[in-house]
Every structure is written in structure tokens, then in C-alpha cells.
Coordinates of C-alpha atoms in Angstrom, one line a residue:
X23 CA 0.0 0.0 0.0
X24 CA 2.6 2.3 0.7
X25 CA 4.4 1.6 -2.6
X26 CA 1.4 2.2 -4.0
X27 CA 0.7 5.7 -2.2
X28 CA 4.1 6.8 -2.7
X29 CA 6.9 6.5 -5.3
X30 CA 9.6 6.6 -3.2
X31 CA 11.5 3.4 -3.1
X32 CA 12.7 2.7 0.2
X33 CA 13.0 -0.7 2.4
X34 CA 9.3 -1.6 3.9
X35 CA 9.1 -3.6 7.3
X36 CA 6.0 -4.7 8.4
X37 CA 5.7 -5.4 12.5
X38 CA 2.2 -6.0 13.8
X39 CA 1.1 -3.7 17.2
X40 CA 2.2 -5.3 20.2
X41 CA 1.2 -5.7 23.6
X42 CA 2.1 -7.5 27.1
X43 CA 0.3 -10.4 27.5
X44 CA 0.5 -10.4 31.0
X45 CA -0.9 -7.1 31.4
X46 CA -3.4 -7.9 29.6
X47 CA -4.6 -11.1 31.5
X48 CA -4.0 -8.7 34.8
X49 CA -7.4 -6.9 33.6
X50 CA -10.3 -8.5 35.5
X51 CA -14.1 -8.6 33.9
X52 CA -16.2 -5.5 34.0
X53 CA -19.3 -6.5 36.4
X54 CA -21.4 -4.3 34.1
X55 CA -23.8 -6.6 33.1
X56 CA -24.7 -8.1 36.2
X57 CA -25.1 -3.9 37.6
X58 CA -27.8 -3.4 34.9
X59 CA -29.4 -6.6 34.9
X60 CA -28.6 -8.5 31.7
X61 CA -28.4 -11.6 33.0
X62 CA -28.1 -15.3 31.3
X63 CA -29.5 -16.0 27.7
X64 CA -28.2 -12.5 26.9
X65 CA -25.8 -11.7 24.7
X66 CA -23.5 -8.7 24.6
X67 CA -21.8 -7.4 21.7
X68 CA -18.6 -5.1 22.0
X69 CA -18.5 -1.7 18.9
X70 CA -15.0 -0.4 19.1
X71 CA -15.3 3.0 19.1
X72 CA -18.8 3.1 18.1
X73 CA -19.2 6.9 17.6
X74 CA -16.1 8.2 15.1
X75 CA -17.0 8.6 11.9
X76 CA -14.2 6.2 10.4
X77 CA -15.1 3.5 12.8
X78 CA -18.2 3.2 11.2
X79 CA -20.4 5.7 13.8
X80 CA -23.2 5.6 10.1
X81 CA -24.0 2.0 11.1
X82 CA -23.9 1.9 14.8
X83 CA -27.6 2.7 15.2
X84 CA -28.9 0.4 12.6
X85 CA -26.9 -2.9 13.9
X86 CA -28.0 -2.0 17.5
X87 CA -31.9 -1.9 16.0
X88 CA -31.5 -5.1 14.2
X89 CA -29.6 -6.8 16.2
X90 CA -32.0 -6.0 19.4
X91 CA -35.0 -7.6 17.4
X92 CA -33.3 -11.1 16.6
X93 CA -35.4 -13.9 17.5
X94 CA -33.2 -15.8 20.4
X95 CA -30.4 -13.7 20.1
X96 CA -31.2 -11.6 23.4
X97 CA -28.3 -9.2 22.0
X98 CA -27.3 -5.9 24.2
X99 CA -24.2 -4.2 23.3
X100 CA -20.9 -2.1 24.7
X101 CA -20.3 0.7 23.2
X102 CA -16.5 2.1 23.8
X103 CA -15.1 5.4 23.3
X104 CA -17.2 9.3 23.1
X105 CA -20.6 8.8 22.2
X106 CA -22.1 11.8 20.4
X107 CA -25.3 13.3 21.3
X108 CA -27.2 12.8 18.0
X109 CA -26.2 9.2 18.2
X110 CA -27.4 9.0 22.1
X111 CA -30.3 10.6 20.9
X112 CA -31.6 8.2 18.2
X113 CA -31.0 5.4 21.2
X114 CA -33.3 7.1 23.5
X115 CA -35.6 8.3 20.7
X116 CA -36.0 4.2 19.7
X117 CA -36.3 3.1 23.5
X118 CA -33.4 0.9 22.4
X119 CA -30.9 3.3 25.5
X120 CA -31.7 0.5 27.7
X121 CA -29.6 -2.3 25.7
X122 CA -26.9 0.2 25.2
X123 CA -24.0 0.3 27.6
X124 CA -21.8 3.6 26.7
X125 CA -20.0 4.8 29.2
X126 CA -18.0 7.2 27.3
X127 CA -14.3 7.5 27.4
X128 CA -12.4 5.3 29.9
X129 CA -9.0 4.6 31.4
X130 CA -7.3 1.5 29.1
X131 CA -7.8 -1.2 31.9
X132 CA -11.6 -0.2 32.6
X133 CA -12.4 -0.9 28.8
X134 CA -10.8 -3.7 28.0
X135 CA -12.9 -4.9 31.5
X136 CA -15.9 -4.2 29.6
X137 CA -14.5 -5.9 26.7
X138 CA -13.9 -9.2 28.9
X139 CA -17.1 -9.4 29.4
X140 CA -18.5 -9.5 26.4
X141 CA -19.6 -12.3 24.0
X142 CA -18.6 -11.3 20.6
X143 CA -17.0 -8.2 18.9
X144 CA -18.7 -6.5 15.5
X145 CA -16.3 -3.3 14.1
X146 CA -18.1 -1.6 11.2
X147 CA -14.9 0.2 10.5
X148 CA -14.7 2.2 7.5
X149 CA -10.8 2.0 7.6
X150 CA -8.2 0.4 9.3
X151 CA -4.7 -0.5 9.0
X152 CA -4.0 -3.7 11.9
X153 CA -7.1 -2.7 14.9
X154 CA -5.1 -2.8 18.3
X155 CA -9.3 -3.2 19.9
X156 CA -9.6 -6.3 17.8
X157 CA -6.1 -7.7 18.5
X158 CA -6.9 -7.2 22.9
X159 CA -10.5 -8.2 22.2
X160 CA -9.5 -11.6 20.5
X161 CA -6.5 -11.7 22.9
X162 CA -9.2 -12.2 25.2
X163 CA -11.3 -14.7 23.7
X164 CA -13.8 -12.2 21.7
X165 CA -14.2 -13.3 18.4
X166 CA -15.1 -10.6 15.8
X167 CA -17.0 -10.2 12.3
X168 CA -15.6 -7.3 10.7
X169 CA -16.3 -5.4 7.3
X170 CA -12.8 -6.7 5.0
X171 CA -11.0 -3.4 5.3
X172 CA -7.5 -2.5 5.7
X173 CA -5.4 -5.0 7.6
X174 CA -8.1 -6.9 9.4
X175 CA -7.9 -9.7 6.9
X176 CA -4.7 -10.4 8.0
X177 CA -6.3 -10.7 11.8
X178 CA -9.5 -12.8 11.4
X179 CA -9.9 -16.0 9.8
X180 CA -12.9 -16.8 8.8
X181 CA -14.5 -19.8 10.3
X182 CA -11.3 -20.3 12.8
X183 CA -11.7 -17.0 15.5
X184 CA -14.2 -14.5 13.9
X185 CA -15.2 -13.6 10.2
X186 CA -14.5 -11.1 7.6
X187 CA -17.4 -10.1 5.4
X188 CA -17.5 -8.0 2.5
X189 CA -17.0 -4.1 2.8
X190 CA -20.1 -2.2 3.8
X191 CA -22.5 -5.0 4.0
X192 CA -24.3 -4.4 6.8
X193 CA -26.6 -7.3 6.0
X194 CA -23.7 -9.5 6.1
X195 CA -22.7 -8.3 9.3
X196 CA -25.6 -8.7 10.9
X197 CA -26.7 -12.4 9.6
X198 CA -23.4 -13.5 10.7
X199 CA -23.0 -11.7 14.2
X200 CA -26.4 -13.8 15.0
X201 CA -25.4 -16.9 13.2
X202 CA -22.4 -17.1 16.0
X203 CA -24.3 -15.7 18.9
X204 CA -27.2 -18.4 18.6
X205 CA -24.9 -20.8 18.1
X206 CA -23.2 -22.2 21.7
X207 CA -20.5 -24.1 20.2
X208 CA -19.7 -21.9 17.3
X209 CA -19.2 -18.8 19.7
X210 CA -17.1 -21.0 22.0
X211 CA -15.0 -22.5 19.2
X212 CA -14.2 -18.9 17.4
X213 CA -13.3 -17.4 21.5
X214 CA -11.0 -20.2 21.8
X215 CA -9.5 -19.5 18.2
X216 CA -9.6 -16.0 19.1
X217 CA -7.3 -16.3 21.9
X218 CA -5.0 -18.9 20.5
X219 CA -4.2 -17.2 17.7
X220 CA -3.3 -13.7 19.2
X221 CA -1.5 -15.7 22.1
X222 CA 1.1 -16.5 18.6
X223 CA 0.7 -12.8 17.1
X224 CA 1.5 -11.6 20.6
X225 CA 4.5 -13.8 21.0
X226 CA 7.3 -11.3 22.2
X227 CA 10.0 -13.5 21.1
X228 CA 8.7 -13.3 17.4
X229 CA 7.9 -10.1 17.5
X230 CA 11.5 -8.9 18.9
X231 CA 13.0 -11.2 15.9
X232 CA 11.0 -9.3 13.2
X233 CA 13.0 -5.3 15.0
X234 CA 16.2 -7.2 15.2
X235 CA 15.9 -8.4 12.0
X236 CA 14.7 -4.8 10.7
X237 CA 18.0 -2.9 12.9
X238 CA 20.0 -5.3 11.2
X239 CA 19.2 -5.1 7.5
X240 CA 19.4 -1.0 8.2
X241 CA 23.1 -1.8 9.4
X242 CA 23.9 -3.1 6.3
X243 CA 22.2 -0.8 3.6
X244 CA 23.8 -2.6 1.3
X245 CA 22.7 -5.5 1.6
X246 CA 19.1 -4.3 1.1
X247 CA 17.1 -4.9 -1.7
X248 CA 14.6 -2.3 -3.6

């Protein structure tokens, strides 16, 4: 992409966003739910920042209506990040403010609480180049469905620990959010995937070798190929 943006030619490294692990598994479960009542047979659905523009803000509204009306889906949803008012209005407008969980902006450790203790992630995204919310939300055991855009293909596999569908088909995104949720085995199967597969991305050995690596070829500019 950045060949293509650019006609410069210059050495291109690609690292993926890293972060601890263990930090991350020191972050305990929000209690959220239980504080405003959602109790078993409902599922909760984590937007990534659900009200920027470029995160897809557009669909938010319309995936919380249709998601809230799917036959034995029960879905209620986290919203992270600043919530705008004319977005908080059209949930209070809809009588759908009572599903909604958006407490605004938080410290990084009380989000990714919330995170934990949802059931499944959906990002509407617009545009992104490698989403650090989907790499800590599958780190802990969220699978996502995400629109194909940017580097998220390279995060999600489909069938294995989330799935990609095709660019701004909200229909898509939809069907298959519920086609997990109502299904026990498949929602368990893509968490555990989920998890497995960023416990591998986040591997710090690996992702040392790929800077080492990096520092060395610029060492040796010669040595580096165009």
C-alpha cells in the first residue's frame, strides 16, 4: 500500500502492534452486566469506538436496531469510546438506551474490563490498518466479524476465530453476528481461536525477531534490496 501511495522506493518492514500479554490477562471482567441486569440468555456485543466517523459511527444505530430484534439472540451491546449526542439521541428516541452500555471514554484497563465481558465483537470500520481493539478483544477470547478493510484480513480468519465479510455489507454483518451468537458451540469455538491465535501474534520473542531483523538489514544498507 505504501508503494502504491508513494513513489519513493525505500526498504518496507512490516511489524504487527504489540502488547504484554501479562498485562493484559491482569485486567479482571467488568461487572457491568450483572449492575444493569442482563443476566443469562443475553448476549452482549462489543462496537470499538462506536461513535467516530471512520469506525463506522453511520451503522452503529442500525446494527443495534436489528440486532436488538433477533429472535433468540437476546443481543445488548458495549459501546467504547465518546458517544455523540445525536447518536445518544436516536437510542433514547428508539427506546433501544436500555440495551446500550456507553460509558463514554475510559482509562485503558476499565475498557478492556468491559471488553472481557463480552460475548462477541462486531467493528463496522470504515478503515483500518492492523485494529489494536480487535487484536486485545481476540486476545481475550472475543471473536469478531468485521467489514474486510484495511489489515483486518490479515487478523481474522474466517471460520477459525471470527469472520470477515465483505465491505459495507451491513446485512452481512448482521446475519453472521447472529449466526455465531445463537450458536453455543460456534461462539465458544471462534473465542477459543480467538485467543489462540493472538496468544502467537503476541508472542514477544517473534515479535523482537522481526525489530532485530529490521536494525540489522538497516546496518547493512547494502545489503538491502529495492
Amino acid at each position: 500500500e505504501f508503494h502504491r501511495a508513494y513513489s519513493v522506493e525505500i526498504p518496507i518492514f512490516r511489524i504487527p502492534n504489540w502488547v504484554d500479554p501479562g498485562h493484559l490477562n491482569e485486567v479482571r471482567a467488568s461487572g457491568f452486566r450483572q449492575e444493569r441486569g442482563w443476566g443469562e440468555g443475553t448476549s452482549v456485543a462489543y462496537i470499538p469506538s462506536a461513535g467516530s466517523e471512520i469506525k463506522g459511527k453511520r451503522y452503529v444505530f442500525e446494527l443495534v436496531r436489528r440486532l436488538s430484534s433477533a429472535t433468540g439472540a437476546g443481543f445488548r451491546f458495549f459501546l467504547s469510546g465518546p458517544i455523540p449526542d445525536d447518536l445518544r439521541h436516536e437510542f433514547e428516541k428508539s427506546g433501544l438506551g436500555g440495551k446500550v452500555y456507553a460509558p463514554g471514554a475510559l482509562p485503558w484497563a476499565d475498557n478492556l474490563g468491559c471488553v472481557k465481558a463480552c460475548d462477541l465483537g462486531i467493528s463496522p470500520s470504515l478503515a483500518d490498518n492492523y485494529s489494536m481493539a480487535i487484536v486485545e478483544g481476540m486476545a481475550a477470547g472475543i471473536p469478531f466479524v468485521a467489514f474486510d478493510t484495511g489489515g483486518i484480513g490479515e487478523l481474522i480468519r474466517n471460520g477459525e476465530d471470527g469472520w470477515i465479510v465483505p465491505y459495507l455489507d451491513v446485512e452481512a454483518l448482521v446475519a453472521k453476528a447472529i449466526e455465531i451468537v445463537t450458536d453455543t458451540n460456534c461462539l465458544q469455538v471462534l473465542g477459543k481461536g480467538a485467543a489462540e491465535r493472538m496468544a502467537l501474534r503476541l508472542n514477544a520473542e517473534a515479535v523482537l525477531s522481526l525489530y532485530q531483523a529490521m536494525f540489522e538489514q538497516l546496518a547493512c544498507p547494502k545489503e538491502i534490496k529495492h
